[in-house]
Amino acid sequence: MASAGASGHSTMTPSCNRLLQKKWDDKRLYEHKERLRTMKASVDNQPPRDFVHLKQNRRKRQVEEDRLAVIDRHNHELLSRMHHIMHTTGRVDHRNQDWRPKRSLSYIKRQGELARIQRENQAILKRIQTVRPQYKVKDWESEFRVHQARTKKCSLLPPIQVAATPQSRQSYGLHVCCLLPQSSSPPKPKPEQSAPSKLVLPPINQASGRPETQPSEVQEEIDMD
């Protein structure tokens, strides 16, 4: 049975002097730890030693260096030969002055086909340039005059004065009309009048359904306003 003293040290067996027993126990514990620390393993678990001849093949490297040296020597010899040929005429006359590129067997046929295509294109261009137009400008002008006459008959008020531009007539071949340009100057103030004049429309004829007044008279009434 373990016993405990005043110093707080407990032992597994009874002892006469607890202080000495504590000193002896500490010494045995220290020796035990030292043996554990310096203990050697009975099994060798270390990696094997590296050998240089297993990692590097020196013979293969030497063969590769010799091959590269031979290639380098051949390149220098070829470069020196090319330099000599470029700066001199060379030792062999390999230039043929009478050589000409050989024509193909279908050269004549291809040339004839190209000439035929060119003749057909020229014939098509000539037909296009000499064809007569289907639209007649004179017919358009006569139809436009008929249209103006019908518009004048159907309208109650006189037609607006228009002017034809010669440039548009020459470019399009038609009577292109535009409104007369207005003056760019500011409008003049109207004189004071006693009473504003009103537009007087002409009376309508019951038989014909048209105004009895001439267009010039109606235009004068509009201008007065």
Rosetta silent file (secondary structure, phi, psi, omega in degrees, C-alpha in Angstrom):
SEQUENCE: MASAGASGHSTMTPSCNRLLQKKWDDKRLYEHKERLRTMKASVDNQPPRDFVHLKQNRRKRQVEEDRLAVIDRHNHELLSRMHHIMHTTGRVDHRNQDWRPKRSLSYIKRQGELARIQRENQAILKRIQTVRPQYKVKDWESEFRVHQARTKKCSLLPPIQVAATPQSRQSYGLHVCCLLPQSSSPPKPKPEQSAPSKLVLPPINQASGRPETQPSEVQEEIDMD
SCORE:     score description
SCORE:     0.000 S_00000001
   1 L     0.000  136.345 -178.315    0.000    0.000    0.000 S_00000001
   2 L   -74.959  144.680  178.605    1.363    3.429   -0.893 S_00000001
   3 E  -122.116  145.617 -178.457    2.172    5.838    1.906 S_00000001
   4 E  -118.026  136.193  179.701    2.320    9.643    1.741 S_00000001
   5 L  -103.973 -167.630 -180.000    4.564   11.845    3.926 S_00000001
   6 L   -69.080  -29.292 -178.466    4.710   15.482    4.825 S_00000001
   7 L   -77.174   -6.882  179.318    6.652   16.250    1.650 S_00000001
   8 L    84.751    6.865 -179.572    3.768   14.939   -0.509 S_00000001
   9 L   -89.353  128.080 -179.684    5.852   12.134   -2.050 S_00000001
  10 E  -106.799  143.576 -179.757    3.976    8.816   -2.366 S_00000001
  11 E  -124.495  155.822  179.111    5.674    5.440   -2.656 S_00000001
  12 L   -81.478  -26.425 -179.741    4.474    2.049   -3.792 S_00000001
  13 L  -121.627  155.957  177.769    6.276    0.251   -0.958 S_00000001
  14 L   -67.719  143.952 -179.738    6.775    1.228    2.654 S_00000001
  15 L  -136.164  152.654  179.371   10.016    3.060    3.375 S_00000001
  16 L   -79.403  -36.219 -178.718   11.795    4.134    6.561 S_00000001
  17 L  -125.290  113.405 -176.841   12.924    7.490    5.189 S_00000001
  18 H   -71.120  -33.052  179.583   10.617    9.225    2.744 S_00000001
  19 H   -64.816  -45.972  177.605   13.180   11.874    1.718 S_00000001
  20 H   -65.549  -39.605  179.280   15.756    9.281    0.688 S_00000001
  21 H   -61.977  -36.759  177.568   13.073    7.236   -1.060 S_00000001
  22 H   -66.471  -41.623  178.624   12.079   10.310   -3.099 S_00000001
  23 H   -62.965  -41.670  179.538   15.687   10.945   -4.089 S_00000001
  24 H   -68.196  -37.851  178.399   16.137    7.361   -5.225 S_00000001
  25 H   -66.112  -40.353  178.107   12.878    7.418   -7.200 S_00000001
  26 H   -64.351  -39.176  179.059   13.875   10.586   -9.017 S_00000001
  27 H   -64.521  -43.533  178.605   17.241    9.117   -9.921 S_00000001
  28 H   -64.527  -37.862  178.789   15.661    5.960  -11.351 S_00000001
  29 H   -65.519  -40.922  179.047   13.166    8.076  -13.362 S_00000001
  30 H   -64.791  -43.854  178.609   15.985   10.208  -14.804 S_00000001
  31 H   -63.705  -35.180  179.147   18.005    7.141  -15.777 S_00000001
  32 H   -66.816  -41.600  178.915   14.929    5.632  -17.413 S_00000001
  33 H   -66.782  -37.975  178.159   14.326    8.746  -19.534 S_00000001
  34 H   -64.949  -40.628  177.487   17.986    8.859  -20.567 S_00000001
  35 H   -64.005  -37.796  177.345   17.856    5.249  -21.717 S_00000001
  36 H   -67.015  -36.764 -178.057   14.728    6.008  -23.755 S_00000001
  37 H   -71.966  -37.937 -178.009   16.361    9.035  -25.340 S_00000001
  38 L   -95.012   10.471 -178.498   19.582    7.266  -26.282 S_00000001
  39 L   -73.344  140.641  178.784   17.956    4.034  -27.290 S_00000001
  40 L  -103.280  143.358 -179.386   18.779    2.789  -30.836 S_00000001
  41 L   -72.996  144.891  178.712   16.246    1.093  -33.083 S_00000001
  42 L   -84.681  -15.323  178.348   16.758   -2.574  -33.763 S_00000001
  43 L  -113.159  130.611  179.511   15.282   -2.213  -37.298 S_00000001
  44 L   -83.299  103.910  179.578   17.027    0.017  -39.923 S_00000001
  45 L  -107.547   19.341  177.909   14.236    2.150  -41.438 S_00000001
  46 L   -80.667  150.051  176.851   16.498    4.822  -43.053 S_00000001
  47 L   -66.367  151.430 -179.412   16.409    5.370  -46.853 S_00000001
  48 L   -67.701  161.407 -178.726   19.219    3.727  -48.808 S_00000001
  49 L   -72.316  143.483  179.795   22.263    5.721  -49.812 S_00000001
  50 L   -82.414  139.793  177.314   22.176    7.570  -53.154 S_00000001
  51 L  -117.120  132.277 -174.903   24.604    6.521  -55.871 S_00000001
  52 H   -66.739  -37.794 -177.020   25.620    8.995  -58.568 S_00000001
  53 H   -69.318  -15.780  175.901   25.974    6.397  -61.336 S_00000001
  54 H   -84.693  -31.591 -179.472   22.315    5.425  -60.848 S_00000001
  55 H   -86.504  -35.437 -177.149   20.975    8.980  -61.202 S_00000001
  56 L  -119.789  127.617  176.220   23.275   10.237  -63.962 S_00000001
  57 L   -95.966   92.704 -174.915   24.229    8.294  -67.085 S_00000001
  58 H   -67.238  -31.878  178.723   27.606    9.855  -67.831 S_00000001
  59 H   -67.264  -42.474  177.808   28.189    7.680  -70.860 S_00000001
  60 H   -64.115  -40.046  178.306   24.943    8.795  -72.498 S_00000001
  61 H   -64.231  -39.891  178.787   25.762   12.422  -71.757 S_00000001
  62 H   -64.319  -39.802  178.068   29.190   12.056  -73.330 S_00000001
  63 H   -64.844  -40.690  179.176   27.678   10.515  -76.496 S_00000001
  64 H   -65.860  -40.022  177.590   25.146   13.387  -76.774 S_00000001
  65 H   -64.876  -39.084  177.709   27.893   16.008  -76.379 S_00000001
  66 H   -65.072  -39.455  179.363   29.948   14.313  -79.113 S_00000001
  67 H   -65.647  -42.083  177.827   26.932   14.274  -81.471 S_00000001
  68 H   -65.493  -35.232  178.131   26.246   17.981  -80.879 S_00000001
  69 H   -66.565  -38.525  177.879   29.899   18.790  -81.513 S_00000001
  70 H   -65.524  -42.028  179.324   29.789   16.942  -84.876 S_00000001
  71 H   -64.461  -41.232  178.597   26.604   18.820  -85.887 S_00000001
  72 H   -63.693  -40.661  178.380   28.160   22.150  -84.920 S_00000001
  73 H   -64.409  -40.992  178.271   31.274   21.386  -86.976 S_00000001
  74 H   -65.300  -37.556  178.268   29.170   20.475  -90.021 S_00000001
  75 H   -64.544  -40.667  178.917   27.151   23.690  -89.690 S_00000001
  76 H   -65.967  -39.250  177.827   30.318   25.778  -89.638 S_00000001
  77 H   -65.071  -42.535  178.628   31.623   23.993  -92.728 S_00000001
  78 H   -65.002  -38.481  178.953   28.329   24.547  -94.592 S_00000001
  79 H   -65.830  -40.603  178.152   28.281   28.212  -93.589 S_00000001
  80 H   -65.261  -37.709  177.433   31.812   28.745  -94.852 S_00000001
  81 H   -65.561  -45.113  178.783   30.910   27.123  -98.190 S_00000001
  82 H   -62.893  -38.784  177.293   27.825   29.286  -98.616 S_00000001
  83 H   -62.847  -40.606  179.374   29.866   32.396  -97.796 S_00000001
  84 H   -66.535  -40.557 -179.030   32.435   31.428 -100.430 S_00000001
  85 H   -69.044  -39.087 -178.346   29.756   30.775 -103.079 S_00000001
  86 H   -68.626  -30.580 -177.120   27.927   34.057 -102.381 S_00000001
  87 H   -98.847   -1.212  176.771   31.111   36.148 -102.680 S_00000001
  88 L  -133.430  176.860  177.876   32.543   34.296 -105.673 S_00000001
  89 L   -79.414  -11.592 -178.866   31.214   32.770 -108.894 S_00000001
  90 L    90.009  165.834 -178.276   31.524   29.266 -107.530 S_00000001
  91 L   -91.685  -13.772 -177.941   33.437   26.292 -108.823 S_00000001
  92 L  -123.632  132.748  177.137   30.602   24.874 -110.995 S_00000001
  93 L   -87.648   94.384 -176.563   28.775   26.746 -113.791 S_00000001
  94 L  -106.201   12.334 -178.498   25.213   25.657 -113.092 S_00000001
  95 L   -95.162  123.849  179.317   23.460   28.648 -114.694 S_00000001
  96 L  -105.070  108.717 -177.022   21.485   27.899 -117.888 S_00000001
  97 L   -74.581  -21.158 -177.003   20.839   31.104 -119.795 S_00000001
  98 L   -92.287    6.371 -177.051   18.566   29.415 -122.372 S_00000001
  99 L   -75.292  134.858  176.448   16.089   28.056 -119.846 S_00000001
 100 L  -131.864  147.788  177.682   12.485   29.182 -120.296 S_00000001
 101 L   -64.782  137.018 -176.672    9.371   28.174 -118.310 S_00000001
 102 L   -79.934  132.991  178.541    7.526   25.346 -120.017 S_00000001
 103 L   -78.750  152.144  177.849    4.000   26.075 -121.187 S_00000001
 104 L   -78.112  164.585 -177.508    1.160   23.808 -120.247 S_00000001
 105 L   -71.151  -26.750 -177.568   -0.610   21.668 -122.835 S_00000001
 106 L   -97.861   18.717 -177.483   -3.914   23.538 -122.401 S_00000001
 107 H   -64.640  -46.760 -178.011   -2.403   27.022 -122.771 S_00000001
 108 H   -64.556  -39.642  179.811   -3.761   27.614 -126.291 S_00000001
 109 H   -65.500  -41.499  179.385   -7.205   26.324 -125.343 S_00000001
 110 H   -66.626  -37.932  177.252   -7.421   28.561 -122.293 S_00000001
 111 H   -64.356  -40.614  176.647   -6.371   31.596 -124.301 S_00000001
 112 H   -64.764  -36.786  178.891   -9.097   30.873 -126.883 S_00000001
 113 H   -66.592  -40.681  177.729  -11.699   30.487 -124.115 S_00000001
 114 H   -65.115  -38.878  178.324  -10.727   33.842 -122.604 S_00000001
 115 H   -65.405  -38.343  178.521  -10.945   35.518 -126.037 S_00000001
 116 H   -64.524  -43.543  179.629  -14.436   34.032 -126.593 S_00000001
 117 H   -63.698  -38.207  179.186  -15.658   35.297 -123.203 S_00000001
 118 H   -67.368  -38.819  177.481  -14.299   38.768 -123.958 S_00000001
 119 H   -64.762  -42.316  178.581  -16.069   38.887 -127.330 S_00000001
 120 H   -63.288  -39.881  178.928  -19.379   37.865 -125.730 S_00000001
 121 H   -64.639  -39.492  178.370  -18.988   40.551 -123.053 S_00000001
 122 H   -66.145  -37.537  178.122  -18.344   43.188 -125.709 S_00000001
 123 H   -66.393  -41.081  178.026  -21.433   42.082 -127.651 S_00000001
 124 H   -63.797  -41.667  178.940  -23.612   42.266 -124.504 S_00000001
 125 H   -63.425  -39.017  179.171  -22.257   45.745 -123.712 S_00000001
 126 H   -66.310  -40.360  177.687  -23.024   46.935 -127.237 S_00000001
 127 H   -64.854  -37.467  179.557  -26.613   45.629 -127.070 S_00000001
 128 H   -66.815  -40.398 -177.304  -27.121   47.369 -123.738 S_00000001
 129 H   -73.620  -27.607 -176.549  -25.810   50.689 -125.066 S_00000001
 130 H   -99.645    1.809 -178.953  -27.837   50.595 -128.305 S_00000001
 131 L   -71.131  144.491  179.887  -31.173   49.408 -126.888 S_00000001
 132 L   -87.606  140.003 -179.284  -34.075   51.858 -127.271 S_00000001
 133 L   -70.368  148.989  178.538  -35.902   52.956 -124.127 S_00000001
 134 L   -87.715  -20.497  179.721  -39.464   51.751 -123.549 S_00000001
 135 L   -95.923  131.844 -178.944  -40.550   54.902 -121.703 S_00000001
 136 L  -107.555  127.985 -178.594  -41.218   57.994 -123.856 S_00000001
 137 H   -70.430  -33.820  179.461  -40.712   61.438 -122.376 S_00000001
 138 H   -64.087  -40.663  176.685  -43.118   63.062 -124.820 S_00000001
 139 H   -62.141  -39.024  178.748  -45.930   60.777 -123.682 S_00000001
 140 H   -64.006  -40.547  179.653  -45.191   61.716 -120.070 S_00000001
 141 H   -65.274  -41.740  178.865  -45.343   65.422 -120.923 S_00000001
 142 H   -65.569  -41.375  177.271  -48.689   65.053 -122.732 S_00000001
 143 H   -63.852  -36.578  178.656  -50.123   63.040 -119.830 S_00000001
 144 H   -66.105  -39.130  177.088  -48.896   65.677 -117.398 S_00000001
 145 H   -65.147  -39.721  176.743  -50.669   68.428 -119.388 S_00000001
 146 H   -63.200  -40.760  179.229  -53.897   66.373 -119.409 S_00000001
 147 H   -63.391  -40.147  177.123  -53.536   65.890 -115.646 S_00000001
 148 H   -64.490  -40.589  179.564  -53.126   69.656 -115.149 S_00000001
 149 H   -64.305  -42.160  178.922  -56.219   70.382 -117.253 S_00000001
 150 H   -66.537  -38.614  178.592  -58.323   67.901 -115.267 S_00000001
 151 H   -64.495  -38.086  178.839  -57.044   69.303 -111.974 S_00000001
 152 H   -66.412  -36.267  178.952  -57.970   72.814 -113.075 S_00000001
 153 H   -71.152  -34.205 -176.414  -61.480   71.688 -113.991 S_00000001
 154 H   -81.555  -23.493 -174.782  -62.033   69.877 -110.670 S_00000001
 155 L   -86.252  147.694  177.227  -60.698   72.642 -108.371 S_00000001
 156 L   -84.906  -34.604 -179.156  -62.798   75.562 -107.154 S_00000001
 157 L   -97.479  158.910  179.638  -59.816   77.873 -106.531 S_00000001
 158 L   -66.149  152.802  179.286  -57.175   78.831 -109.113 S_00000001
 159 L   -69.074  155.906  178.805  -54.056   76.649 -109.243 S_00000001
 160 L   -74.861  138.959  179.273  -50.888   77.689 -107.442 S_00000001
 161 L   -68.519  128.888 -178.594  -48.288   79.338 -109.617 S_00000001
 162 E  -126.308  158.790  177.936  -45.409   76.899 -110.218 S_00000001
 163 E  -134.025  137.789 -179.418  -42.149   77.164 -112.075 S_00000001
 164 E   -91.660  137.100  177.834  -40.207   74.354 -113.749 S_00000001
 165 L   -90.301  126.179 -178.968  -36.460   73.995 -113.118 S_00000001
 166 H   -66.203  -28.723 -179.997  -34.474   73.359 -116.333 S_00000001
 167 H   -65.765  -45.054  178.936  -31.853   71.345 -114.432 S_00000001
 168 H   -67.836  -35.482  179.085  -34.369   68.792 -113.191 S_00000001
 169 H   -65.558  -37.133 -179.202  -36.060   68.710 -116.627 S_00000001
 170 H   -73.343  -36.384 -176.935  -32.728   67.967 -118.291 S_00000001
 171 H   -77.452  -39.313 -177.053  -31.658   65.305 -115.783 S_00000001
 172 H  -101.577  -16.973 -176.572  -34.974   63.457 -115.505 S_00000001
 173 L    75.000   20.263 -177.750  -36.645   64.386 -118.819 S_00000001
 174 L  -129.000  163.192  174.728  -39.774   65.489 -116.936 S_00000001
 175 L   -86.632   88.759  177.727  -41.492   68.733 -115.996 S_00000001
 176 L   -88.470  121.068 -174.317  -40.563   68.819 -112.321 S_00000001
 177 E  -106.235  149.499  176.246  -42.321   71.761 -110.736 S_00000001
 178 E  -139.552  158.584  179.294  -41.525   73.549 -107.522 S_00000001
 179 E   -69.969  148.516  178.436  -43.117   76.385 -105.611 S_00000001
 180 L   -65.518  134.970 -179.165  -41.869   79.876 -106.304 S_00000001
 181 L   -66.503  142.606  178.127  -39.300   80.931 -103.678 S_00000001
 182 L   -88.236  159.236 -178.670  -40.460   83.452 -101.160 S_00000001
 183 L   -70.291  137.901 -179.897  -38.529   86.561 -100.345 S_00000001
 184 L   -81.390   -9.641 -179.995  -35.965   86.183  -97.558 S_00000001
 185 L   -72.654  151.497 -179.779  -36.493   89.780  -96.378 S_00000001
 186 L   -62.378  147.128 -178.046  -38.638   90.284  -93.272 S_00000001
 187 L   -65.376  141.690  179.018  -42.332   90.850  -93.997 S_00000001
 188 L   -77.594  142.040  179.019  -43.453   94.415  -94.262 S_00000001
 189 L   -66.766  139.452 -179.562  -45.980   95.614  -91.718 S_00000001
 190 L   -75.189  143.013  177.319  -49.489   95.874  -93.079 S_00000001
 191 L   -69.217  150.283 -179.153  -51.054   99.304  -93.172 S_00000001
 192 L   -67.505  134.241  179.531  -53.728   99.983  -90.664 S_00000001
 193 L  -121.467  152.890 -179.714  -57.211   99.346  -91.993 S_00000001
 194 L   -69.005  -41.267  179.901  -60.503  100.338  -90.641 S_00000001
 195 L  -148.194  135.680 -179.340  -61.969   96.855  -90.963 S_00000001
 196 L   -66.785  136.935  178.803  -60.372   93.620  -92.170 S_00000001
 197 L   -80.407  144.865 -178.988  -61.535   92.488  -95.564 S_00000001
 198 L  -106.058  152.726  178.852  -63.027   89.024  -95.816 S_00000001
 199 L   -74.260  125.687 -178.863  -62.587   86.480  -98.548 S_00000001
 200 L  -105.905  112.113  178.978  -65.625   86.484 -100.840 S_00000001
 201 L   -81.217  144.671  179.707  -66.154   83.156 -102.609 S_00000001
 202 L   -70.144  152.924  177.418  -67.895   83.227 -105.983 S_00000001
 203 L   -69.733  149.930 -177.896  -71.435   81.873 -106.203 S_00000001
 204 E   -92.986  131.069  176.510  -71.869   78.273 -107.396 S_00000001
 205 L   -75.676  126.898 -178.051  -73.845   77.634 -110.570 S_00000001
 206 L   -69.494  -29.884 -176.995  -76.588   75.065 -109.831 S_00000001
 207 L   -76.380  -49.909 -176.288  -76.572   73.668 -113.375 S_00000001
 208 L   -93.518  -19.732 -177.502  -72.824   73.144 -113.871 S_00000001
 209 L    75.226   16.409 -178.138  -71.763   73.026 -110.224 S_00000001
 210 L  -119.242  157.491  179.393  -68.826   75.378 -110.904 S_00000001
 211 E   -68.377  145.020 -178.208  -68.157   78.938 -109.686 S_00000001
 212 L   -82.834  -20.627 -177.821  -69.458   81.692 -111.942 S_00000001
 213 L   -82.908  147.477  177.994  -66.551   84.072 -111.224 S_00000001
 214 L   -72.169  153.719 -179.855  -63.367   83.849 -113.242 S_00000001
 215 H   -60.007  -30.446 -179.003  -60.227   82.619 -111.435 S_00000001
 216 H   -65.707  -36.830  179.676  -58.547   85.987 -111.882 S_00000001
 217 H   -67.393  -40.205  178.446  -61.276   87.743 -109.873 S_00000001
 218 H   -66.246  -36.512  178.820  -60.992   85.246 -107.031 S_00000001
 219 H   -64.598  -36.360  178.824  -57.239   85.691 -107.029 S_00000001
 220 H   -66.992  -38.247  177.398  -57.695   89.447 -106.678 S_00000001
 221 H   -63.001  -38.888 -178.064  -59.981   88.931 -103.658 S_00000001
 222 H   -68.780  -39.735 -178.574  -57.326   86.637 -102.044 S_00000001
 223 H   -66.953  -29.755  179.644  -54.539   89.148 -102.711 S_00000001
 224 H   -65.690  -30.028  179.884  -56.556   91.921 -101.072 S_00000001
 225 L   -73.332    0.000    0.000  -56.516   90.005  -97.797 S_00000001
